[in-house]
Every structure is written in C-alpha cells, then in structure tokens.
Tab-separated table of C-alpha atoms and ligand atoms in Angstrom:
chain	number	residue	atom	x	y	z
A	1	MET	CA	42.127	-34.682	141.706
A	2	THR	CA	41.206	-33.918	145.285
A	3	GLY	CA	38.346	-31.065	144.929
A	4	ALA	CA	38.035	-31.495	141.177
A	5	GLY	CA	34.662	-31.987	139.655
A	6	TRP	CA	33.606	-35.485	138.446
A	7	PRO	CA	34.221	-36.492	135.795
A	8	PRO	CA	37.281	-34.323	135.527
A	9	VAL	CA	36.714	-32.655	132.349
A	10	ASP	CA	38.626	-29.439	130.888
A	11	GLU	CA	37.075	-25.945	131.425
A	12	ALA	CA	36.522	-25.732	127.533
A	13	GLY	CA	35.137	-29.148	127.613
A	14	LEU	CA	37.221	-29.896	124.530
A	15	PHE	CA	38.267	-33.455	126.192
A	16	GLY	CA	34.693	-34.422	127.647
A	17	LEU	CA	32.649	-37.403	127.370
A	18	ASP	CA	31.675	-37.255	123.899
A	19	ASN	CA	35.370	-37.209	123.085
A	20	LEU	CA	37.287	-39.673	124.726
A	21	PRO	CA	40.276	-40.282	122.815
A	22	TYR	CA	42.584	-43.090	123.232
A	23	GLY	CA	46.433	-43.103	123.503
A	24	SER	CA	49.616	-44.880	124.948
A	25	ALA	CA	51.100	-43.475	128.126
A	26	SER	CA	53.581	-44.182	131.194
A	27	ARG	CA	54.142	-42.540	134.410
A	28	SER	CA	58.029	-42.082	134.863
A	29	GLY	CA	59.792	-45.479	134.865
A	30	GLY	CA	56.286	-47.287	134.850
A	31	ASP	CA	55.102	-49.542	132.563
A	32	TRP	CA	53.327	-48.376	129.089
A	33	PHE	CA	49.333	-48.506	129.276
A	34	VAL	CA	46.387	-47.725	126.975
A	35	ALA	CA	44.688	-44.413	128.124
A	36	VAL	CA	41.502	-42.561	127.413
A	37	ARG	CA	42.119	-38.637	127.899
A	38	ILE	CA	39.344	-36.861	129.924
A	39	GLY	CA	39.795	-33.246	130.099
A	40	ASN	CA	43.659	-33.112	131.234
A	41	HIS	CA	43.932	-36.153	132.700
A	42	ALA	CA	44.323	-39.660	131.387
A	43	LEU	CA	42.565	-43.011	132.732
A	44	ASP	CA	44.552	-46.190	132.648
A	45	LEU	CA	42.045	-48.122	130.565
A	46	GLY	CA	43.730	-51.263	131.151
A	47	ALA	CA	43.886	-51.028	134.607
A	48	ALA	CA	40.419	-49.843	134.563
A	49	PHE	CA	39.098	-53.079	132.571
A	50	ARG	CA	41.159	-55.206	135.082
A	51	HIS	CA	38.786	-53.987	137.950
A	52	LEU	CA	35.434	-53.795	136.390
A	53	SER	CA	35.269	-55.650	133.381
A	54	PRO	CA	37.904	-58.092	133.525
A	55	GLY	CA	37.153	-60.084	130.536
A	56	ASP	CA	37.954	-57.626	128.115
A	57	ALA	CA	41.348	-56.453	130.136
A	58	ASP	CA	43.393	-58.493	127.685
A	59	LEU	CA	42.502	-56.073	124.707
A	60	PHE	CA	45.163	-53.458	126.626
A	61	SER	CA	47.734	-56.021	127.968
A	62	ASP	CA	50.483	-54.837	125.802
A	63	GLY	CA	50.060	-51.079	126.363
A	64	ARG	CA	48.968	-50.486	122.904
A	65	LEU	CA	45.985	-49.982	120.911
A	66	ASP	CA	46.977	-52.970	118.494
A	67	ARG	CA	44.809	-55.693	119.884
A	68	LEU	CA	41.443	-53.540	120.064
A	69	LEU	CA	42.131	-52.189	116.539
A	70	ALA	CA	41.839	-55.618	115.256
A	71	THR	CA	38.383	-56.688	116.755
A	72	GLY	CA	35.724	-54.303	114.983
A	73	PRO	CA	33.401	-51.672	115.657
A	74	ARG	CA	31.275	-53.730	118.333
A	75	THR	CA	34.004	-54.061	120.627
A	76	TRP	CA	35.100	-50.599	119.773
A	77	ASP	CA	31.771	-49.658	120.860
A	78	ARG	CA	31.648	-51.886	123.727
A	79	VAL	CA	34.872	-50.485	125.086
A	80	ARG	CA	33.968	-46.707	124.546
A	81	ALA	CA	30.257	-47.413	126.194
A	82	ASN	CA	32.070	-48.638	129.216
A	83	ALA	CA	34.738	-46.071	129.227
A	84	SER	CA	31.719	-43.311	128.777
A	85	THR	CA	29.644	-45.173	131.736
A	86	TRP	CA	32.220	-45.397	134.008
A	87	LEU	CA	33.497	-41.788	133.916
A	88	SER	CA	30.224	-40.563	134.026
A	89	ASP	CA	28.923	-42.386	137.065
A	90	GLY	CA	29.979	-41.572	140.430
A	91	GLN	CA	29.344	-44.676	141.852
A	92	PHE	CA	32.760	-45.549	139.831
A	93	ARG	CA	34.987	-42.969	140.974
A	94	PRO	CA	36.620	-44.601	143.887
A	95	VAL	CA	37.756	-47.225	141.854
A	96	LEU	CA	38.766	-44.912	138.327
A	97	GLN	CA	40.181	-41.835	140.502
A	98	PRO	CA	43.664	-43.354	141.596
A	99	LEU	CA	43.666	-44.696	137.872
A	100	LEU	CA	43.624	-41.158	136.700
A	101	HIS	CA	46.793	-39.497	135.942
A	102	PRO	CA	47.406	-35.608	134.911
A	103	LEU	CA	48.733	-35.562	131.546
A	104	ASP	CA	51.957	-33.319	132.516
A	105	SER	CA	53.187	-36.441	134.890
A	106	LEU	CA	53.112	-39.031	131.296
A	107	ARG	CA	55.009	-39.682	128.315
A	108	THR	CA	52.838	-40.828	125.198
A	109	ARG	CA	54.221	-42.878	122.513
A	110	LEU	CA	52.456	-44.050	119.327
A	111	ALA	CA	49.119	-45.383	120.522
A	112	PHE	CA	49.586	-48.231	117.818
A	113	THR	CA	51.952	-50.118	115.427
A	114	VAL	CA	51.841	-48.424	112.271
A	115	GLY	CA	50.988	-50.568	109.222
A	116	ASP	CA	51.043	-49.100	106.050
A	117	TYR	CA	51.128	-45.659	105.292
A	118	VAL	CA	49.334	-43.897	102.092
A	119	ASP	CA	48.787	-39.740	101.887
A	120	PHE	CA	46.404	-38.479	99.541
A	121	TYR	CA	45.895	-35.036	97.889
A	122	ALA	CA	42.232	-34.155	98.161
A	123	ALA	CA	41.953	-30.703	98.710
A	124	GLU	CA	41.271	-28.959	95.687
A	125	GLN	CA	42.771	-25.628	96.693
A	126	HIS	CA	45.995	-27.126	97.967
A	127	ALA	CA	46.169	-29.367	94.517
A	128	THR	CA	45.530	-25.929	92.617
A	129	ASN	CA	48.139	-23.887	94.044
A	130	VAL	CA	50.938	-26.680	93.765
A	131	GLY	CA	50.091	-26.868	90.201
A	132	GLN	CA	50.092	-23.076	89.778
A	133	MET	CA	53.558	-23.390	91.282
A	134	PHE	CA	55.074	-26.129	90.145
A	135	ARG	CA	53.706	-26.219	86.650
A	136	PRO	CA	53.440	-22.631	85.459
A	137	GLY	CA	51.336	-22.310	82.308
A	138	GLN	CA	49.793	-25.705	82.278
A	139	ALA	CA	46.519	-26.858	83.689
A	140	ALA	CA	46.764	-26.343	87.768
A	141	LEU	CA	44.746	-29.867	88.556
A	142	PRO	CA	46.300	-33.016	86.806
A	143	PRO	CA	43.879	-34.456	84.330
A	144	ASN	CA	42.968	-37.432	86.643
A	145	TRP	CA	42.475	-35.129	89.820
A	146	LYS	CA	38.580	-35.519	89.582
A	147	HIS	CA	38.298	-38.878	88.618
A	148	LEU	CA	40.467	-40.602	91.717
A	149	PRO	CA	41.789	-39.392	95.090
A	150	ILE	CA	45.373	-39.247	93.851
A	151	GLY	CA	47.798	-40.721	96.871
A	152	TYR	CA	51.221	-42.160	97.257
A	153	HIS	CA	52.861	-44.497	99.628
A	154	GLY	CA	54.629	-42.961	102.427
A	155	ARG	CA	57.212	-44.458	105.000
A	156	ALA	CA	55.426	-46.086	107.680
A	157	GLY	CA	58.467	-46.525	109.575
A	158	THR	CA	59.256	-42.784	110.316
A	159	ILE	CA	55.964	-41.774	111.728
A	160	VAL	CA	56.679	-40.445	115.047
A	161	VAL	CA	54.665	-39.301	118.017
A	162	SER	CA	53.511	-35.788	118.626
A	163	GLY	CA	56.414	-33.531	120.242
A	164	THR	CA	59.264	-35.883	118.731
A	165	GLY	CA	62.122	-33.208	117.637
A	166	ILE	CA	62.324	-32.875	113.542
A	167	THR	CA	66.174	-33.349	112.325
A	168	ARG	CA	66.459	-30.983	109.420
A	169	PRO	CA	66.831	-33.578	106.273
A	170	ARG	CA	69.871	-33.525	104.109
A	171	GLY	CA	69.385	-34.081	100.304
A	172	GLN	CA	70.411	-33.100	97.081
A	173	TYR	CA	68.452	-30.541	94.934
A	174	ARG	CA	69.089	-27.933	92.657
A	175	GLY	CA	70.136	-24.716	94.199
A	176	VAL	CA	68.621	-21.206	93.660
A	177	ASP	CA	72.054	-20.646	90.991
A	178	GLY	CA	70.594	-23.950	89.182
A	179	GLN	CA	73.551	-25.993	90.176
A	180	LEU	CA	73.178	-29.517	91.618
A	181	ALA	CA	73.811	-29.289	95.553
A	182	PHE	CA	73.921	-31.244	98.443
A	183	GLY	CA	72.960	-30.486	102.177
A	184	PRO	CA	70.642	-29.780	104.598
A	185	SER	CA	67.237	-28.652	103.322
A	186	THR	CA	66.695	-24.856	102.955
A	187	CYS	CA	63.094	-25.348	102.256
A	188	LEU	CA	61.691	-27.538	105.067
A	189	ASP	CA	58.206	-27.062	105.185
A	190	ILE	CA	54.655	-28.541	106.997
A	191	GLU	CA	51.721	-29.864	105.835
A	192	ALA	CA	48.706	-29.581	108.111
A	193	GLU	CA	46.535	-33.094	107.459
A	194	VAL	CA	43.687	-35.337	108.909
A	195	ALA	CA	44.674	-38.939	109.303
A	196	PHE	CA	42.391	-42.080	109.573
A	197	VAL	CA	43.606	-45.273	111.663
A	198	VAL	CA	42.533	-48.558	109.960
A	199	GLY	CA	41.117	-50.974	112.559
A	200	ARG	CA	40.027	-54.273	111.027
A	201	GLY	CA	41.776	-55.788	108.260
A	202	THR	CA	41.029	-57.223	105.082
A	203	ALA	CA	41.961	-60.354	102.988
A	204	LEU	CA	44.048	-59.859	99.971
A	205	GLY	CA	41.693	-59.344	96.865
A	206	GLN	CA	38.864	-57.865	99.118
A	207	SER	CA	37.633	-54.252	98.705
A	208	VAL	CA	35.970	-51.772	100.817
A	209	PRO	CA	33.044	-49.976	99.796
A	210	VAL	CA	32.417	-46.295	100.681
A	211	ALA	CA	29.166	-47.638	102.731
A	212	ASP	CA	31.932	-49.748	105.141
A	213	PHE	CA	33.859	-47.281	105.891
A	214	PRO	CA	32.837	-47.177	109.718
A	215	GLN	CA	33.300	-50.996	109.853
A	216	TYR	CA	37.035	-50.544	109.222
A	217	VAL	CA	38.107	-47.284	110.171
A	218	PHE	CA	38.924	-46.642	114.288
A	219	GLY	CA	39.601	-43.173	114.486
A	220	VAL	CA	41.190	-39.816	113.545
A	221	ALA	CA	44.076	-37.939	114.104
A	222	LEU	CA	46.215	-34.601	112.981
A	223	LEU	CA	49.171	-35.396	110.781
A	224	ASN	CA	52.148	-33.216	109.767
A	225	ASP	CA	53.398	-34.137	106.629
A	226	TRP	CA	57.028	-32.423	107.138
A	227	SER	CA	58.321	-31.630	103.745
A	228	ALA	CA	62.010	-30.771	102.330
A	229	ARG	CA	60.565	-28.851	98.741
A	230	ASP	CA	63.612	-28.556	97.520
A	231	VAL	CA	64.669	-32.281	97.939
A	232	GLN	CA	61.071	-33.221	96.715
A	233	ARG	CA	61.192	-30.658	93.387
A	234	TRP	CA	64.140	-32.144	92.202
A	235	GLU	CA	63.705	-35.873	93.161
A	236	ALA	CA	59.680	-35.855	92.154
A	237	ALA	CA	60.068	-36.196	88.336
A	238	PRO	CA	58.206	-38.363	87.327
A	239	LEU	CA	57.975	-40.331	90.414
A	240	GLY	CA	58.081	-39.614	94.542
A	241	PRO	CA	57.903	-38.127	96.373
A	242	LEU	CA	60.491	-40.285	98.337
A	243	LEU	CA	63.383	-38.490	100.535
A	244	GLY	CA	61.534	-35.028	100.697
A	245	LYS	CA	59.155	-36.728	103.033
A	246	SER	CA	60.344	-39.611	104.483
A	247	PHE	CA	62.554	-38.449	107.030
A	248	ALA	CA	59.705	-37.986	109.397
A	249	THR	CA	55.872	-37.664	109.395
A	250	SER	CA	53.882	-36.638	112.970
A	251	LEU	CA	50.793	-38.122	114.233
A	252	SER	CA	48.795	-36.937	117.209
A	253	ALA	CA	49.633	-39.204	120.535
A	254	TRP	CA	45.380	-39.020	120.686
A	255	ILE	CA	43.207	-40.900	118.600
A	256	THR	CA	39.692	-39.750	118.955
A	257	PRO	CA	37.083	-42.477	117.755
A	258	LEU	CA	35.058	-42.214	114.575
A	259	PRO	CA	31.758	-42.015	116.704
A	260	ALA	CA	32.910	-38.993	118.532
A	261	LEU	CA	32.474	-37.201	114.847
A	262	ALA	CA	28.887	-38.039	114.006
A	263	ALA	CA	27.789	-35.019	115.078
A	264	ALA	CA	30.522	-33.639	112.454
A	265	ARG	CA	29.788	-35.295	109.411
A	266	ARG	CA	28.328	-32.983	106.421
A	267	ARG	CA	27.962	-33.424	102.910
A	268	PRO	CA	31.088	-33.238	100.602
A	269	PRO	CA	31.517	-30.290	98.102
A	270	VAL	CA	29.115	-30.427	95.102
A	271	ARG	CA	31.535	-32.748	92.536
A	272	ASP	CA	31.713	-31.399	89.113
A	273	GLU	CA	32.682	-34.460	87.384
A	274	PRO	CA	31.384	-37.741	87.154
A	275	MET	CA	32.688	-40.365	89.478
A	276	LEU	CA	33.104	-44.231	88.755
A	277	PRO	CA	30.383	-46.033	90.914
A	278	TYR	CA	32.963	-47.281	93.258
A	279	LEU	CA	33.295	-43.890	94.458
A	280	GLN	CA	30.018	-42.808	94.636
A	281	ASP	CA	28.956	-41.527	98.352
A	282	ALA	CA	25.539	-39.761	97.859
A	283	GLU	CA	24.247	-42.359	100.216
A	284	ASP	CA	27.125	-42.501	102.659
A	285	PRO	CA	28.769	-38.835	103.028
A	286	TRP	CA	31.458	-38.575	104.907
A	287	GLY	CA	32.724	-34.758	104.695
A	288	LEU	CA	33.741	-33.928	108.394
A	289	ASP	CA	33.386	-29.973	109.526
A	290	LEU	CA	36.827	-29.889	110.971
A	291	GLN	CA	38.404	-27.028	111.910
A	292	LEU	CA	42.292	-26.780	111.850
A	293	GLU	CA	44.481	-24.116	112.701
A	294	VAL	CA	48.352	-23.684	112.424
A	295	ARG	CA	50.816	-22.117	114.951
A	296	LEU	CA	54.074	-21.381	114.097
A	297	ASN	CA	56.202	-20.432	117.133
A	298	GLY	CA	52.571	-19.509	119.035
A	299	ALA	CA	51.853	-17.108	116.148
A	300	LEU	CA	48.366	-18.408	114.500
A	301	VAL	CA	49.394	-18.774	110.558
A	302	SER	CA	46.256	-20.336	109.245
A	303	ARG	CA	42.991	-21.693	109.543
A	304	PRO	CA	42.226	-24.855	107.161
A	305	PRO	CA	38.618	-25.979	107.088
A	306	PHE	CA	38.617	-29.388	106.403
A	307	LEU	CA	34.819	-29.574	105.324
A	308	GLY	CA	35.589	-28.255	101.812
A	309	MET	CA	37.999	-31.640	100.838
A	310	TYR	CA	37.261	-32.865	97.465
A	311	TRP	CA	37.351	-36.463	98.320
A	312	SER	CA	36.055	-37.858	101.166
A	313	ALA	CA	38.078	-40.173	103.682
A	314	ALA	CA	35.322	-42.839	103.102
A	315	GLN	CA	36.064	-42.907	99.131
A	316	MET	CA	39.849	-42.636	99.953
A	317	LEU	CA	39.111	-46.085	101.633
A	318	ALA	CA	37.188	-47.378	98.962
A	319	HIS	CA	40.003	-46.402	96.411
A	320	MET	CA	42.937	-47.770	98.090
A	321	THR	CA	41.306	-50.940	98.633
A	322	VAL	CA	39.525	-51.186	95.242
A	323	ASN	CA	42.231	-53.224	93.535
A	324	GLY	CA	42.332	-55.831	96.269
A	325	ALA	CA	45.067	-54.286	98.305
A	326	SER	CA	44.353	-55.966	101.957
A	327	LEU	CA	44.238	-53.565	104.974
A	328	ARG	CA	46.291	-54.399	107.947
A	329	PRO	CA	45.207	-53.018	111.881
A	330	GLY	CA	46.977	-49.754	112.073
A	331	ASP	CA	47.034	-48.621	108.805
A	332	VAL	CA	47.148	-45.206	108.362
A	333	PHE	CA	45.981	-42.885	105.758
A	334	ALA	CA	45.919	-39.149	105.358
A	335	SER	CA	44.154	-36.598	103.876
A	336	GLY	CA	46.851	-34.531	102.018
A	337	THR	CA	47.718	-30.711	103.088
A	338	VAL	CA	44.391	-29.089	104.169
A	339	SER	CA	43.699	-26.194	102.065
A	340	GLY	CA	40.672	-24.102	102.200
A	341	PRO	CA	39.590	-21.345	99.428
A	342	GLY	CA	40.896	-17.981	101.575
A	343	ARG	CA	44.878	-17.088	101.565
A	344	ASP	CA	44.565	-17.669	105.616
A	345	GLN	CA	43.234	-20.930	105.120
A	346	TRP	CA	46.299	-23.066	103.444
A	347	GLY	CA	47.870	-25.527	105.254
A	348	SER	CA	51.612	-25.485	104.095
A	349	LEU	CA	54.087	-22.571	104.111
A	350	LEU	CA	54.620	-23.620	100.230
A	351	GLU	CA	51.166	-21.674	99.848
A	352	LEU	CA	51.431	-19.112	102.582
A	353	THR	CA	54.739	-17.638	101.536
A	354	TRP	CA	53.802	-18.714	97.764
A	355	ASP	CA	57.139	-20.463	97.776
A	356	GLY	CA	59.063	-18.118	99.688
A	357	THR	CA	58.568	-15.400	97.636
A	358	GLU	CA	56.010	-13.171	100.244
A	359	PRO	CA	57.315	-14.369	103.838
A	360	LEU	CA	55.443	-14.621	106.618
A	361	ARG	CA	55.858	-12.074	109.798
A	362	LEU	CA	55.318	-13.613	113.036
A	363	ASP	CA	54.652	-12.073	116.626
A	364	ASP	CA	58.212	-11.359	117.247
A	365	GLY	CA	58.541	-9.240	114.151
A	366	SER	CA	60.637	-12.258	112.495
A	367	GLN	CA	59.942	-13.379	108.678
A	368	ARG	CA	59.643	-16.820	107.422
A	369	GLY	CA	59.670	-18.622	103.895
A	370	PHE	CA	60.323	-21.667	105.191
A	371	LEU	CA	61.164	-23.219	108.654
A	372	GLN	CA	64.248	-22.505	110.653
A	373	ASP	CA	66.085	-24.684	113.406
A	374	GLY	CA	64.420	-24.260	116.412
A	375	ASP	CA	60.906	-23.312	115.255
A	376	GLU	CA	57.813	-25.060	116.346
A	377	VAL	CA	54.808	-26.194	114.653
A	378	VAL	CA	51.417	-27.236	116.411
A	379	ILE	CA	48.635	-28.057	114.669
A	380	ARG	CA	45.039	-28.422	116.615
A	381	ALA	CA	41.658	-29.056	115.414
A	382	THR	CA	38.242	-28.779	116.585
A	383	ALA	CA	34.867	-30.564	115.379
A	384	PRO	CA	30.939	-29.780	116.635
A	385	THR	CA	29.419	-32.115	118.672
A	386	ARG	CA	25.854	-32.373	119.679
A	387	ASP	CA	26.254	-29.404	122.142
A	388	GLY	CA	29.491	-28.103	121.857
A	389	ARG	CA	33.098	-28.735	120.498
A	390	LEU	CA	35.494	-31.454	121.028
A	391	ALA	CA	39.640	-31.402	120.010
A	392	LEU	CA	41.248	-33.838	118.168
A	393	GLY	CA	44.829	-34.277	119.777
A	394	GLU	CA	47.307	-31.796	118.337
A	395	VAL	CA	50.338	-32.890	116.458
A	396	SER	CA	53.402	-30.484	117.262
A	397	GLY	CA	57.159	-30.801	116.416
A	398	ARG	CA	60.310	-28.541	116.834
A	399	VAL	CA	62.767	-28.590	114.190
A	400	ARG	CA	66.174	-29.724	115.298
A	401	PRO	CA	69.629	-28.517	113.402
A	402	ALA	CA	70.883	-31.045	110.831
A	403	GLY	CA	72.957	-33.711	111.891
B	501	CA	CA1	51.190	-34.693	102.189
C-alpha cells in the first residue's frame, strides 16, 4: 500500500467507491472476516467497525454476511454509507490502512449461508433456442412462458464459491446410439446467469409485491449453473432438472449491493402478452443493463446482455412468493441463462454450438462442443454507474475429471 493513492481503487475503476461489494475472506491461517472490496484490496469490515462504529460491529462477528442480510435496507444503507465515507475521507486512512489486504493474499468463501435456491428461465432467446433444440417441430416457447416466470427449485447445498473446481458428474443418459448409458457426462455445459441474494426474510403466507423488491433483495452476483445436458435431457421428462444440475452451481465471491446498480436500472422489454396484476411492473421497472462476458480458457466466446431479459428480478421475487412461500435471509434466486438475440450473445455452449453440432474454435485452434476436463470458464459482467462502469464479482471454475 505504500505510495498508493487513497482510496486504493483499481486502474479501470471497476471496483471503486460506487461499487463496494461484500465478501467473506481470510488471510492464510487467519479468521474469516466480512470484507468490502475496493480495487484489488479487501477491507476487514468487522475490524473497521470495531474501531470506528463499535455499536454495529456485532453484525460482522461471525465472518459472514448472515446477520447483516437479516437486518433490512436501513441497516444495509447505514453500513454502506459508513464504508463509503471511511474509504473516501483521508482522515480515516491511518485506521483503515492496516485493515486493507491485497486480494491475492486472501482466500474467499461463500459470503453468506445459502438458504433456498430457485433458478428461473427468464430470457426469451434462451427459452426459444432450447425449445427449438429439445422440442423440434413444436412451438419453441411453452404456452405458460409469457404468463409467468418459469423456474425450478435447485440444490442450495451444492452452491460453491467462485474458483472451486467442478468435478465432472456421472449419471445415466441415452447415448448417441440410443442405448441407455451410465458414466461421466459427455455434455458438460455452463449457463451464464445473474443471481439475486435475499436479505430480509418473510413470514409464511406473506407475499412480496414487485414494488417491495429493494426492501428484500440485498445484492447481485454472477452465477454459473453447470449443466450435464445428456443427464438433463434424459431425466427431465416430464419433471426436472435434477441430477443434471445439482452436482455444482458456482457463485461469485463478491456480492454487489443493489443500490450500486441504481444507474443500471432500465425499462424491461415490452411484453406482448397481458400479465396478471401481481406481475405488473410499469411503476417499478427493474430491467438491469448488465453486460456479461463468457470466457473459455481465456477466449471470449459470448457477450450476453442482461437488459433484454423478459422477466425482471422483481417479478421473479413477486412470483416465487405469490403463493405465500416464505423467504429466509440468504435465499438465492437466479435469472436463468442470459442469452440475447445475436449468436455471439448466447449464454451456454448448448446454444453457442447448437447442441454440439457446430463446435466453437478456441484461440489455441482446438474445438469445443461441450467442456473438456481441465477447461476453465470465467463469467464477468459490468454495469453503468453515474460516471463510469462497475464490475460484478467474476464467477470462475475449472473442470476436473470424474472421480
Ligand atoms: Ca439455469
């Protein structure tokens, strides 16, 4: 830190004062602490509060975001305002400088204890592409698709932090010869998605209207919904997905608070079917102008735009609680694969290679239908701020051979 400017933002400004995402980190052999990322450093937020605002220090004492999540937006805003003030005002530098650690000296883990996990299917282009491949000759979109955000309950216990190795799953599927087969998946894929982290919980029987979205959602992250297409295709008739998805789902280590995305809010696309009143969002549009990118072994293979998503996250939350299902702090819901209209904007290899029939050519000259052992996938995203851009925390993972 000697000689570095204050605050220590990164050169591109992607993790500046208007971002300040939260994580859980530790130094080698040290205790886990709640961290706020600034540039390529992480501030030990719990220690900062113990020095500068001890009344709130207990919120961070377990080293994860769990207690903070459960409080609600007034406390979220107060904590964020404190962190922002301390990092921008030079008078706090002597206190904070010893509490700032270079990211490359830290380990990270999931920033919070994950509650329930729901995955939606909210990109019209993705649903259309999958429909054309999986149900040829039929209408690409299911008949309910424009009346409700379709989703399924995923496996919360196998959500892993970015950087965790992904072991190729085993399962049963129909082989290319049409015979039943069992073994390591031969069609391991990714799904580039945006995840929303629930803060405040609700009571059973309570629903969250679209307008109350910012009262309950704490922040945003990137998610990779690893998918074994051969397993998924065989098991998911008529239910599922189950084992084709549940082996691992990767989540960013850094959670960007929802208010950091205020300048990224836009109107969602025009909906061409009437929606029930509980889904209407004309007064509370939560389209978000997030620009994703997907890299496979370093090669840029797709740039999915989140802005075109048919259903907003506020509608997803309203839908998943309209039956009275309760929320818990740490619940996660994800958008579904983000795919835009252009062929270079699709968020899965299934689509990018049209079910493996049109392989991608990578920088090293090799070709990919689906993922090979050793392949690394990194998903990143940026969003506009008032005067620049910020980045969401990346989500990465490398494929390991089946055990
Ligand atoms: Ca998915």
